[in-house]
Amino acid sequence: MDAGADDLLKTPFKDLPQEIRDAFFHGTKRKITFRHGDYKFEREWRGALRAMRERIENPPSEKIKLALEELIAPVPCPVCHGQRLQPESLAVKVAGLGIADYTDMPIAESAKKFAAIKLSPRDEKIAGLVLKEINGRVGFLDAVGLGYLTLGRSSATLSGGEGQRIRLATQIGSQLRGVLYVLDEPSIGLHPRDNKRLLHTLHQLRDLGNTVLVVEHDQETIEHADYIVDLGPLAGTHGGEVIAAGKPKEIEANPNSLTGKYMSGELKIDVPDVRRLANGKRIKVNGARAYNLKNIDAEFPLGLLTVVTGVSGSGKSTLVEEILYPALYKHVYKSAVEPLAHDSIEGLDLVDKIIEIDQKPIGRTPRSNPATFTGLFTPLRELYAMLPESRTRGYKSGRFSFNVKGGRCEACEGGGMKRIEMNFLPDVYVTCDVCRGHRYNRETLAVKFKGLSIADLLDTTIEDALPLLENIPSIKKILETLLDVGLGYIKIGQSSTTLSGGEAQRIKLAKELSKRATGKTIYILDEPTTGLHFADVHKLLDVLQKLVDTGNTVIVIEHNLDVIKSADYIIDLGPEGGSGGGRVVATGTPEEVAKVKKSYTGQALKAILN
């Protein structure tokens, strides 16, 4: 390097000459000397951006690809400013608005705009059918609770529930008959108000002459069914039987149905007798104005269970996950992540730990599982290494890891599955034909604890494993927390790729619960009841209440009324979604929010609190 390079290395990147910054990103044809240990070589510097692009296109590993993708963010095109079309196309106006104007506004708003368009007799002949088709399709999207989305929203940013409801709207518009529709929890992410509109849509599909089969935990949806098939009695190895079948009233009357007992009110999640009182400490977000938030202030009392509510698209996730969480994370961990637009946040010094428990996968390959994620795998391997058979053979704990050579099956490298690359299709995983999915070689599997090899134990459900391992404190604590969050039915070594978002979130919650609490921690959860039965919601609430009882703060974004009614404090945003939302409609205890007539959450609460 040139003389003076040492000084340049000490200079902040933003203060370097533009020529050097351009060379770093885009490369230079000048030969540069590179050092690798004692070895020196000269070559052109190709630039960080080119090297990064090549690594993303041909990554040495999935891990490196994911790490690099985190450094990339889309930016609007400087020519069309994100509108995607040429100026000639953008210049065409209908009712004074271009196509980009319509695709950038919320669906509910665009539905009103399209409905208000009046065509002349001449234009009616040209565009009448097209306008009718647009009105129908936009209306269907609004009817399934998607009025807060924009028509131009990228499909990659949609949640699973939103994508499913878009496909549902497409089917309603097709007017097909004699079709079997299968929906998996269509109520996910819907406020009780929007759920009523979804139910109306499902009834429409049925009335057209179709069969609608829905997998669901939402009580209102279950009560609107013509016929129910209730499986159980419990989960995992204790389930798999048809417990009851018939109309809702018949399910309620069945003494063997856990679902029926909650529907009839025999079992229920009670409203707390006493709400916790605020201790005077709070975190206050001032002037939140990102996306549809209308320059609002919001207080989050510490030491309470706070639930943030509101219809879909009202700004809940923006306030909590895009402003509050990044600001807390930046303050506590000195992160470079910047929160979205707001004026200030008060009370940051009152928190020493912040944990967001989301529904992202705990791992992206079959190799990751609940045991590896929660730290349970380490004491399990140590347990097998201490057995007499292991000591005789000289096996250490590493022998029982399927991630390193020694005890694993080398044919599948401990994965239990082999990946088959498919041209133009996603890769397919098949069971290893050598170890038959056990991950380990024959010698390792010969070591047994209470008659179970390490592979057998990993294939055991958490509920069944607890009695076997209850005398080992480090293992018992993790298993108990997994059981407490309603995951007793999953297997210890179950592949993370087979876990739902709700299950992944509860595994993360269990991992945090098994740690020593500081008492000054804020936990943030986004719809933790996703995929949960009434009984599991009951268990989850018990766990969240325990967290608060130990001095922590729990902030939950939720639509489930059982969770909302159990809150100490509610922040209700709205009143509508999209541009009609972004305001604080009501705050306070559930009883106080229930008195606010303009709050949709309050109206729903009033019915159940009474």
PDB file of C-alpha atoms in Angstrom, residues 106-115 131-148 165-166 168-173 197 201:
ATOM      1  CA  PRO A 106     -54.676   1.181   0.938  1.00  0.00           C
ATOM      2  CA  ILE A 107     -57.116  -1.264  -0.673  1.00  0.00           C
ATOM      3  CA  ALA A 108     -60.059   0.081   1.367  1.00  0.00           C
ATOM      4  CA  GLU A 109     -59.360   3.595   0.080  1.00  0.00           C
ATOM      5  CA  SER A 110     -58.837   2.481  -3.520  1.00  0.00           C
ATOM      6  CA  ALA A 111     -62.143   0.551  -3.349  1.00  0.00           C
ATOM      7  CA  LYS A 112     -63.955   3.828  -2.580  1.00  0.00           C
ATOM      8  CA  LYS A 113     -62.099   5.641  -5.374  1.00  0.00           C
ATOM      9  CA  PHE A 114     -62.961   2.985  -7.978  1.00  0.00           C
ATOM     10  CA  ALA A 115     -66.586   2.827  -6.820  1.00  0.00           C
ATOM     11  CA  LEU A 131     -64.143  -1.349 -14.027  1.00  0.00           C
ATOM     12  CA  LYS A 132     -66.731  -3.868 -12.811  1.00  0.00           C
ATOM     13  CA  GLU A 133     -63.994  -6.517 -12.553  1.00  0.00           C
ATOM     14  CA  ILE A 134     -61.709  -4.129 -10.635  1.00  0.00           C
ATOM     15  CA  ASN A 135     -64.489  -3.170  -8.215  1.00  0.00           C
ATOM     16  CA  GLY A 136     -65.282  -6.823  -7.592  1.00  0.00           C
ATOM     17  CA  ARG A 137     -61.688  -7.891  -6.940  1.00  0.00           C
ATOM     18  CA  VAL A 138     -60.828  -4.912  -4.742  1.00  0.00           C
ATOM     19  CA  GLY A 139     -64.070  -5.444  -2.837  1.00  0.00           C
ATOM     20  CA  PHE A 140     -63.219  -9.100  -2.191  1.00  0.00           C
ATOM     21  CA  LEU A 141     -59.777  -8.149  -0.837  1.00  0.00           C
ATOM     22  CA  ASP A 142     -61.402  -5.615   1.491  1.00  0.00           C
ATOM     23  CA  ALA A 143     -64.017  -8.170   2.572  1.00  0.00           C
ATOM     24  CA  VAL A 144     -61.400 -10.662   3.808  1.00  0.00           C
ATOM     25  CA  GLY A 145     -59.801  -8.050   6.075  1.00  0.00           C
ATOM     26  CA  LEU A 146     -57.004  -6.815   3.810  1.00  0.00           C
ATOM     27  CA  GLY A 147     -58.214  -3.241   3.368  1.00  0.00           C
ATOM     28  CA  TYR A 148     -55.084  -1.874   5.080  1.00  0.00           C
ATOM     29  CA  ARG A 165     -56.608 -14.440   2.488  1.00  0.00           C
ATOM     30  CA  ILE A 166     -55.473 -12.975  -0.854  1.00  0.00           C
ATOM     31  CA  LEU A 168     -59.215 -16.727  -0.738  1.00  0.00           C
ATOM     32  CA  ALA A 169     -60.347 -13.412  -2.257  1.00  0.00           C
ATOM     33  CA  THR A 170     -59.219 -14.666  -5.677  1.00  0.00           C
ATOM     34  CA  GLN A 171     -61.380 -17.761  -5.295  1.00  0.00           C
ATOM     35  CA  ILE A 172     -64.455 -15.769  -4.296  1.00  0.00           C
ATOM     36  CA  GLY A 173     -64.033 -13.676  -7.408  1.00  0.00           C
ATOM     37  CA  ARG A 197     -66.034 -10.189   7.757  1.00  0.00           C
ATOM     38  CA  THR A 201     -66.764 -14.525   3.140  1.00  0.00           C
TER      39      THR A 201
END
